[in-house]
């Protein structure tokens, strides 16, 4: 356990004293926790005498007592990944590197190159919050002079190898290259500040309409009265299109649900119909159809006209006897008169009358 603790403590000490974490030869930089500091107006004051380095010496990691001070400058308008990758290459060009980044002011940039989207303070802050930057120089010069290099104790200058023509010069880094202080970085293809501005100009109408929706006024966007109404009308049309599209999607979803339900109902109906047909065939199949019909017809006839009991035989059940009325009893007691009795009475009556 003691050996493991010693090993961990020694590793921590080595990590704290690595050259990458040193600040310009003295002090430990709080990497990735605070923004990079600004350079002092008086420049860098070295505690150790500064020696002239060659690229070969710097690549070997010498001198060990101080990092190699590398300088990279630019406008850095609309700070993007291409800028960050260039600074990453400048930071890793030597094993022990302290990266200083110079940013030109608005006045100098507007005079020699053109108008910028971001102000100089915004561009300064963007560089300070890049993880590869150790120090930021404000109001950097357009052309690097020996006095400026000596003031900030710059060992090498990092930039891409494409000649940078400006201020009446074919290459502003020509004297740096001749002095053996130039290190090359590679440009990132497919992205640049000019490309971003071109996208904004190309899609100008879209961005203006978006900002009008977000609450910006036409005066802030420098848009005229007619264009403002045109953009607002287009926004209304887009809203209507979006509403129609939403209704169509909801209707499609509803139709799909109805189709699913109908398919389920049809499937259930088919199952019930099969069950009904199978039950019907079991009852009225070829083996039992005639017998079932006869049995049911007999039951129906018996229900409509029940069988009567034979004459002279006593009724099998008292419920079938009929009640006898008094008139019927009298008629049954007197013998029925024969049809010849009236004729006999007439003859006897005639004889009596004649005898008299």
Coordinates of N, CA and C in Angstrom, one line a residue, residues 19-20 22-24 29 36-37 39 67-73 76 79 83-94 96-102 127 130-137 152 154 156-159 183 185:
X19 N 6.0 20.7 -18.8 CA 6.2 22.0 -19.4 C 4.9 22.6 -20.0
X20 N 4.0 21.7 -20.4 CA 2.8 22.2 -21.0 C 1.9 23.0 -20.0
X22 N 3.2 25.0 -17.7 CA 3.9 26.2 -17.2 C 3.5 27.4 -18.0
X23 N 3.6 28.5 -17.4 CA 3.2 29.8 -18.0 C 4.5 30.6 -18.3
X24 N 4.9 30.6 -19.6 CA 6.0 31.5 -20.0 C 7.2 31.3 -19.2
X29 N 0.0 27.3 -15.1 CA -1.2 27.9 -15.7 C -2.4 27.0 -15.3
X36 N -7.4 32.7 -21.0 CA -6.0 33.1 -21.1 C -5.8 34.6 -20.8
X37 N -4.7 34.9 -20.2 CA -4.5 36.3 -19.8 C -4.1 37.2 -21.0
X39 N -1.6 40.0 -22.7 CA -0.2 40.3 -22.6 C 0.0 41.7 -21.9
X67 N 9.6 27.1 -21.9 CA 8.9 26.6 -23.1 C 9.3 27.5 -24.3
X68 N 9.1 27.0 -25.4 CA 9.3 27.7 -26.7 C 8.1 28.7 -26.9
X69 N 8.4 29.9 -27.1 CA 7.3 30.9 -27.2 C 7.0 31.1 -28.7
X70 N 5.8 30.6 -29.1 CA 5.3 30.6 -30.5 C 4.2 31.7 -30.6
X71 N 4.3 32.5 -31.7 CA 3.3 33.5 -31.9 C 2.5 33.2 -33.1
X72 N 1.2 33.4 -33.0 CA 0.3 33.3 -34.2 C -0.7 34.5 -34.2
X73 N -0.8 35.2 -35.3 CA -1.7 36.4 -35.3 C -2.8 36.2 -36.4
X76 N -9.3 36.7 -36.9 CA -10.2 35.8 -36.1 C -11.6 36.3 -36.0
X79 N -15.1 33.5 -35.1 CA -14.1 32.5 -34.7 C -14.8 31.1 -35.0
X83 N -10.0 28.3 -37.4 CA -9.1 29.0 -36.5 C -8.6 28.2 -35.4
X84 N -9.5 27.4 -34.8 CA -9.1 26.6 -33.6 C -8.1 25.5 -34.0
X85 N -8.3 24.9 -35.2 CA -7.3 23.9 -35.7 C -6.0 24.4 -36.0
X86 N -5.9 25.6 -36.5 CA -4.6 26.3 -36.8 C -3.9 26.6 -35.5
X87 N -4.6 27.0 -34.5 CA -4.0 27.3 -33.2 C -3.6 26.0 -32.5
X88 N -4.3 24.9 -32.7 CA -4.0 23.6 -32.2 C -2.6 23.2 -32.8
X89 N -2.5 23.3 -34.1 CA -1.2 23.0 -34.7 C -0.1 23.8 -34.2
X90 N -0.3 25.1 -34.0 CA 0.8 26.0 -33.5 C 1.1 25.6 -32.0
X91 N 0.2 25.1 -31.3 CA 0.4 24.7 -29.9 C 1.2 23.4 -29.8
X92 N 1.0 22.5 -30.8 CA 1.7 21.2 -30.8 C 2.9 21.2 -31.8
X93 N 3.3 22.3 -32.3 CA 4.4 22.2 -33.2 C 5.7 21.8 -32.5
X94 N 5.8 22.1 -31.2 CA 7.0 21.7 -30.4 C 6.5 21.0 -29.2
X96 N 7.3 21.5 -26.1 CA 7.1 22.4 -25.0 C 6.8 23.8 -25.6
X97 N 5.5 24.2 -25.7 CA 5.2 25.4 -26.4 C 4.3 26.3 -25.5
X98 N 4.6 27.5 -25.6 CA 3.8 28.6 -25.0 C 3.2 29.4 -26.1
X99 N 1.9 29.4 -26.3 CA 1.3 30.0 -27.5 C 0.8 31.4 -27.2
X100 N 1.3 32.3 -28.0 CA 0.8 33.7 -27.9 C 0.1 34.1 -29.2
X101 N -1.1 34.6 -29.0 CA -1.9 34.9 -30.2 C -2.2 36.4 -30.2
X102 N -1.9 37.0 -31.4 CA -2.1 38.5 -31.6 C -3.3 38.7 -32.4
X127 N -10.7 34.5 -28.4 CA -9.4 33.9 -28.4 C -9.0 33.5 -27.0
X130 N -10.2 30.0 -26.0 CA -9.7 28.8 -26.8 C -8.7 28.1 -25.9
X131 N -8.9 26.8 -25.9 CA -8.1 26.0 -25.0 C -6.6 25.9 -25.3
X132 N -6.3 26.2 -26.6 CA -4.9 26.1 -27.0 C -4.1 27.4 -26.7
X133 N -4.8 28.5 -26.4 CA -4.1 29.8 -26.3 C -3.7 30.0 -24.8
X134 N -2.4 30.5 -24.7 CA -1.8 30.8 -23.4 C -1.8 32.3 -23.1
X135 N -1.8 33.1 -24.1 CA -1.8 34.6 -23.9 C -2.3 35.3 -25.2
X136 N -3.0 36.4 -25.0 CA -3.5 37.2 -26.1 C -2.9 38.6 -26.1
X137 N -2.5 39.0 -27.3 CA -1.9 40.3 -27.5 C -3.0 41.1 -28.2
X152 N 8.0 40.8 -26.8 CA 7.3 39.6 -26.3 C 8.1 38.3 -26.3
X154 N 9.5 36.4 -28.6 CA 8.9 35.4 -29.5 C 10.1 34.7 -30.2
X156 N 9.3 31.8 -32.4 CA 8.9 31.4 -33.7 C 7.5 32.0 -34.0
X157 N 7.2 32.1 -35.3 CA 5.9 32.6 -35.8 C 5.2 31.5 -36.5
X158 N 4.0 31.2 -36.2 CA 3.2 30.1 -36.9 C 2.1 30.6 -37.8
X159 N 2.1 30.1 -39.0 CA 1.1 30.5 -40.0 C 1.1 29.6 -41.1
X183 N 7.2 28.7 -38.7 CA 6.8 27.3 -38.7 C 5.4 27.3 -39.4
X185 N 1.7 25.9 -40.5 CA 0.4 25.2 -40.1 C -0.4 25.0 -41.4

